[in-house]
mmCIF file of C-alpha atoms in Angstrom:
data_model
loop_
_atom_site.group_PDB
_atom_site.id
_atom_site.type_symbol
_atom_site.label_atom_id
_atom_site.label_comp_id
_atom_site.label_asym_id
_atom_site.label_seq_id
_atom_site.Cartn_x
_atom_site.Cartn_y
_atom_site.Cartn_z
ATOM 1 C CA MET A 29 131.719 143.142 27.707
ATOM 2 C CA SER A 30 130.510 139.603 28.287
ATOM 3 C CA ALA A 31 132.008 137.198 30.786
ATOM 4 C CA GLU A 32 133.351 134.974 27.992
ATOM 5 C CA ALA A 33 135.155 137.889 26.361
ATOM 6 C CA HIS A 34 136.572 138.923 29.727
ATOM 7 C CA VAL A 35 137.915 135.413 30.373
ATOM 8 C CA GLY A 36 139.471 135.330 26.900
ATOM 9 C CA LEU A 37 141.196 138.661 27.521
ATOM 10 C CA GLY A 38 142.576 137.469 30.868
ATOM 11 C CA SER A 39 143.770 134.245 29.327
ATOM 12 C CA ARG A 40 145.572 136.092 26.527
ATOM 13 C CA LEU A 41 147.094 138.537 28.992
ATOM 14 C CA GLY A 42 148.214 135.646 31.196
ATOM 15 C CA ARG A 43 149.865 133.904 28.241
ATOM 16 C CA MET A 44 151.660 137.098 27.235
ATOM 17 C CA ARG A 45 152.820 137.627 30.809
ATOM 18 C CA ARG A 46 154.115 134.058 31.072
ATOM 19 C CA SER A 47 155.929 134.306 27.751
ATOM 20 C CA PHE A 48 157.500 137.633 28.794
ATOM 21 C CA ARG A 49 158.578 136.071 32.079
ATOM 22 C CA GLY A 50 160.193 133.184 30.171
ATOM 23 C CA TRP A 51 161.928 135.612 27.782
ATOM 24 C CA ARG A 52 163.123 137.722 30.713
ATOM 25 C CA GLY A 53 164.508 134.686 32.528
ATOM 26 C CA GLN A 54 166.743 133.695 29.604
ATOM 27 C CA ARG A 55 168.788 136.902 29.562
ATOM 28 C CA PRO A 56 170.256 139.524 31.949
ATOM 29 C CA PHE A 57 167.081 141.606 31.811
ATOM 30 C CA TRP A 58 167.664 143.862 34.811
ATOM 31 C CA GLY A 59 171.297 144.482 33.892
ATOM 32 C CA GLY A 60 170.247 145.513 30.396
ATOM 33 C CA LEU A 61 167.450 147.719 31.717
ATOM 34 C CA LEU A 62 169.679 149.548 34.202
ATOM 35 C CA THR A 63 172.407 150.007 31.581
ATOM 36 C CA LEU A 64 169.869 151.371 29.115
ATOM 37 C CA LEU A 65 168.405 153.719 31.736
ATOM 38 C CA GLY A 66 171.926 154.815 32.730
ATOM 39 C CA GLY A 67 172.647 155.991 29.195
ATOM 40 C CA ILE A 68 169.643 158.325 29.078
ATOM 41 C CA PRO A 69 170.748 160.955 31.665
ATOM 42 C CA ILE A 70 174.331 160.803 30.413
ATOM 43 C CA MET A 71 173.277 161.776 26.898
ATOM 44 C CA TYR A 72 170.446 164.102 27.960
ATOM 45 C CA PHE A 73 171.993 166.515 30.470
ATOM 46 C CA PRO A 74 174.665 168.085 28.232
ATOM 47 C CA TYR A 75 171.906 169.183 25.833
ATOM 48 C CA ALA A 76 169.255 170.117 28.413
ATOM 49 C CA ASN A 77 167.929 173.557 29.194
ATOM 50 C CA LEU A 78 166.829 173.826 32.806
ATOM 51 C CA THR A 79 164.541 176.704 33.694
ATOM 52 C CA LEU A 80 164.280 178.076 37.208
ATOM 53 C CA GLY A 81 161.516 180.658 37.175
ATOM 54 C CA THR A 82 162.468 183.081 34.422
ATOM 55 C CA MET A 83 166.124 182.077 34.337
ATOM 56 C CA THR A 84 167.270 179.462 31.801
ATOM 57 C CA ILE A 85 170.337 177.402 32.632
ATOM 58 C CA ARG A 86 172.043 175.744 29.695
ATOM 59 C CA MET A 87 174.091 172.649 30.569
ATOM 60 C CA ALA A 88 175.959 172.535 27.242
ATOM 61 C CA THR A 89 179.572 171.565 27.618
ATOM 62 C CA THR A 90 182.444 171.171 25.204
ATOM 63 C CA ALA A 91 182.235 167.439 25.743
ATOM 64 C CA GLY A 92 178.605 167.250 24.609
ATOM 65 C CA ALA A 93 179.476 165.030 21.643
ATOM 66 C CA GLY A 94 181.388 162.648 23.910
ATOM 67 C CA SER A 95 178.423 162.508 26.271
ATOM 68 C CA LEU A 96 176.098 161.746 23.393
ATOM 69 C CA ILE A 97 178.359 158.941 22.162
ATOM 70 C CA ILE A 98 178.716 157.422 25.641
ATOM 71 C CA GLY A 99 174.962 157.616 26.262
ATOM 72 C CA VAL A 100 174.078 156.040 22.916
ATOM 73 C CA LEU A 101 176.654 153.280 23.439
ATOM 74 C CA LEU A 102 175.209 152.515 26.886
ATOM 75 C CA VAL A 103 171.711 152.259 25.409
ATOM 76 C CA VAL A 104 173.038 149.941 22.674
ATOM 77 C CA LEU A 105 174.893 147.818 25.249
ATOM 78 C CA GLY A 106 171.710 147.515 27.315
ATOM 79 C CA LEU A 107 169.830 146.312 24.240
ATOM 80 C CA THR A 108 172.716 143.945 23.457
ATOM 81 C CA MET A 109 172.337 142.341 26.875
ATOM 82 C CA TRP A 110 168.667 141.757 26.076
ATOM 83 C CA PHE A 111 168.878 140.493 22.527
ATOM 84 C CA GLN A 112 172.354 138.866 22.495
ATOM 85 C CA PRO A 113 172.703 137.320 25.981
ATOM 86 C CA GLN A 114 175.744 135.274 24.915
ATOM 87 C CA SER A 115 177.757 138.530 24.676
ATOM 88 C CA ARG A 116 176.670 139.710 28.128
ATOM 89 C CA VAL A 117 180.212 139.690 29.591
ATOM 90 C CA PHE A 118 181.560 141.969 26.870
ATOM 91 C CA ALA A 119 178.545 144.264 27.111
ATOM 92 C CA GLY A 120 178.784 144.392 30.911
ATOM 93 C CA VAL A 121 182.505 145.186 30.979
ATOM 94 C CA ALA A 122 182.068 147.818 28.247
ATOM 95 C CA ALA A 123 179.166 149.367 30.207
ATOM 96 C CA ILE A 124 181.280 149.540 33.364
ATOM 97 C CA LEU A 125 184.158 151.181 31.490
ATOM 98 C CA LEU A 126 181.857 153.671 29.757
ATOM 99 C CA ALA A 127 180.226 154.504 33.091
ATOM 100 C CA LEU A 128 183.650 155.264 34.557
ATOM 101 C CA VAL A 129 184.592 157.431 31.556
ATOM 102 C CA SER A 130 181.285 159.297 31.843
ATOM 103 C CA LEU A 131 182.339 160.652 35.243
ATOM 104 C CA VAL A 132 185.008 162.742 33.545
ATOM 105 C CA VAL A 133 183.354 163.427 30.198
ATOM 106 C CA SER A 134 179.699 164.168 30.873
ATOM 107 C CA ASN A 135 178.760 166.239 33.916
ATOM 108 C CA PHE A 136 179.850 163.711 36.515
ATOM 109 C CA GLY A 137 178.175 160.858 34.678
ATOM 110 C CA GLY A 138 174.770 162.469 34.268
ATOM 111 C CA PHE A 139 174.946 163.942 37.756
ATOM 112 C CA VAL A 140 175.898 160.515 39.165
ATOM 113 C CA MET A 141 172.475 159.043 38.285
ATOM 114 C CA GLY A 142 173.540 157.666 34.907
ATOM 115 C CA TYR A 143 176.904 156.614 36.281
ATOM 116 C CA LEU A 144 175.399 154.521 39.072
ATOM 117 C CA LEU A 145 172.711 152.977 36.872
ATOM 118 C CA ALA A 146 175.214 152.022 34.163
ATOM 119 C CA LEU A 147 177.733 150.704 36.698
ATOM 120 C CA ILE A 148 175.194 148.494 38.470
ATOM 121 C CA GLY A 149 173.660 147.387 35.161
ATOM 122 C CA GLY A 150 177.060 146.409 33.769
ATOM 123 C CA ALA A 151 177.869 144.476 36.939
ATOM 124 C CA LEU A 152 174.542 142.637 36.735
ATOM 125 C CA GLY A 153 175.216 141.826 33.090
ATOM 126 C CA VAL A 154 178.639 140.359 33.863
ATOM 127 C CA SER A 155 177.429 138.356 36.852
ATOM 128 C CA TRP A 156 174.288 136.912 35.251
ATOM 129 C CA VAL A 157 174.333 133.153 34.598
ATOM 130 C CA SER A 158 171.605 131.284 32.781
ATOM 131 C CA GLU A 159 170.088 128.373 34.627
ATOM 132 C CA LYS A 160 170.747 125.227 32.711
ATOM 133 C CA PRO A 161 169.524 121.890 33.974
ATOM 134 C CA VAL A 162 172.358 119.998 35.555
ATOM 135 C CA ARG A 163 172.889 116.693 33.814
ATOM 136 C CA ARG A 164 175.019 114.230 35.689
ATOM 137 C CA SER A 165 177.172 111.797 33.818
ATOM 138 C CA LYS A 166 177.058 108.096 34.609
ATOM 139 C CA ARG A 167 180.503 108.284 36.179
ATOM 140 C CA ARG A 168 179.407 111.155 38.448
ATOM 141 C CA ALA A 169 176.211 109.294 39.419
ATOM 142 C CA ALA A 170 178.251 106.190 40.241
ATOM 143 C CA ALA A 171 180.681 108.249 42.310
ATOM 144 C CA ASP A 172 177.794 109.866 44.195
ATOM 145 C CA ALA A 173 176.218 106.473 44.823
ATOM 146 C CA SER A 174 179.471 104.984 46.124
ATOM 147 C CA SER A 175 180.133 108.002 48.352
ATOM 148 C CA THR A 176 176.816 107.657 50.181
ATOM 149 C CA GLY A 177 178.587 105.487 52.682
ATOM 150 C CA GLY A 178 178.189 102.214 54.457
ATOM 151 C CA ALA A 179 174.503 102.586 55.276
ATOM 152 C CA LEU A 180 173.428 101.753 51.748
ATOM 153 C CA ARG A 181 176.071 99.037 51.446
ATOM 154 C CA ALA A 182 174.896 97.443 54.665
ATOM 155 C CA ASP A 183 171.309 97.450 53.407
ATOM 156 C CA ALA A 184 172.398 95.907 50.099
ATOM 157 C CA GLN A 185 174.505 93.320 51.917
ATOM 158 C CA GLU A 186 171.591 92.409 54.155
ATOM 159 C CA ALA A 187 169.273 92.044 51.150
ATOM 160 C CA ALA A 188 171.807 89.819 49.371
ATOM 161 C CA GLY A 189 171.900 87.414 52.246
ATOM 162 C CA GLY A 190 175.129 88.625 53.848
ATOM 163 C CA GLU A 191 177.228 88.801 50.663
ATOM 164 C CA ASP A 192 178.980 91.989 49.626
ATOM 165 C CA LEU A 193 177.987 92.474 45.994
ATOM 166 C CA SER A 194 179.598 95.891 45.546
ATOM 167 C CA GLY A 195 182.941 94.471 44.423
ATOM 168 C CA THR A 196 184.772 96.952 46.629
ATOM 169 C CA SER A 197 185.584 95.363 49.919
ATOM 170 C CA PRO A 198 188.815 94.933 51.863
ATOM 171 C CA SER A 199 188.542 91.169 51.429
ATOM 172 C CA ASN A 200 189.158 91.349 47.675
ATOM 173 C CA GLY A 201 191.854 94.035 47.982
ATOM 174 C CA THR A 202 190.152 96.884 46.156
ATOM 175 C CA ASN A 203 189.373 99.173 49.131
ATOM 176 C CA GLY A 204 186.876 101.208 47.175
ATOM 177 C CA ARG A 205 188.865 101.392 43.938
ATOM 178 C CA ARG A 206 187.570 99.940 40.734
ATOM 179 C CA ARG A 207 189.547 98.599 37.810
ATOM 180 C CA ALA A 208 188.664 99.022 34.174
ATOM 181 C CA ASP A 209 188.648 95.421 32.923
#
């Protein structure tokens, strides 16, 4: 493989990695992943055959269908957190409730592994907040500027030749309040 081809491959891989990182940052990725992974042991163990030497242990229970339904729903809720991030609160609360139900229905929630994964994943899904740029309104910016204190006012007064140009001084009776004229 030539050096040019190698650079092109690295560049393409880097672009794919950056785009995946951007996709992952716009949704509760880890909550969805843990919820999805929590559903797998919950739906697997009731149908598993464990072999210890020559002895086969069958984990089938009467609640196998309930375990399958709970496991499939947890996998679907994990995928919902990934592909519909606006419904993350519903998916997270439903995952937490299904994880709690799995303790009773399916072999202690997939021998506690699936229960813990689904519980933590649901909690991460509920608590995830997208980072949106904070845009300040003009009123908020004006309030922040006026709350910076007397140091800026003193500098402005000095620059104006001793006059207070803020319009909010005790001499004109406003004491920091402004009127809408």
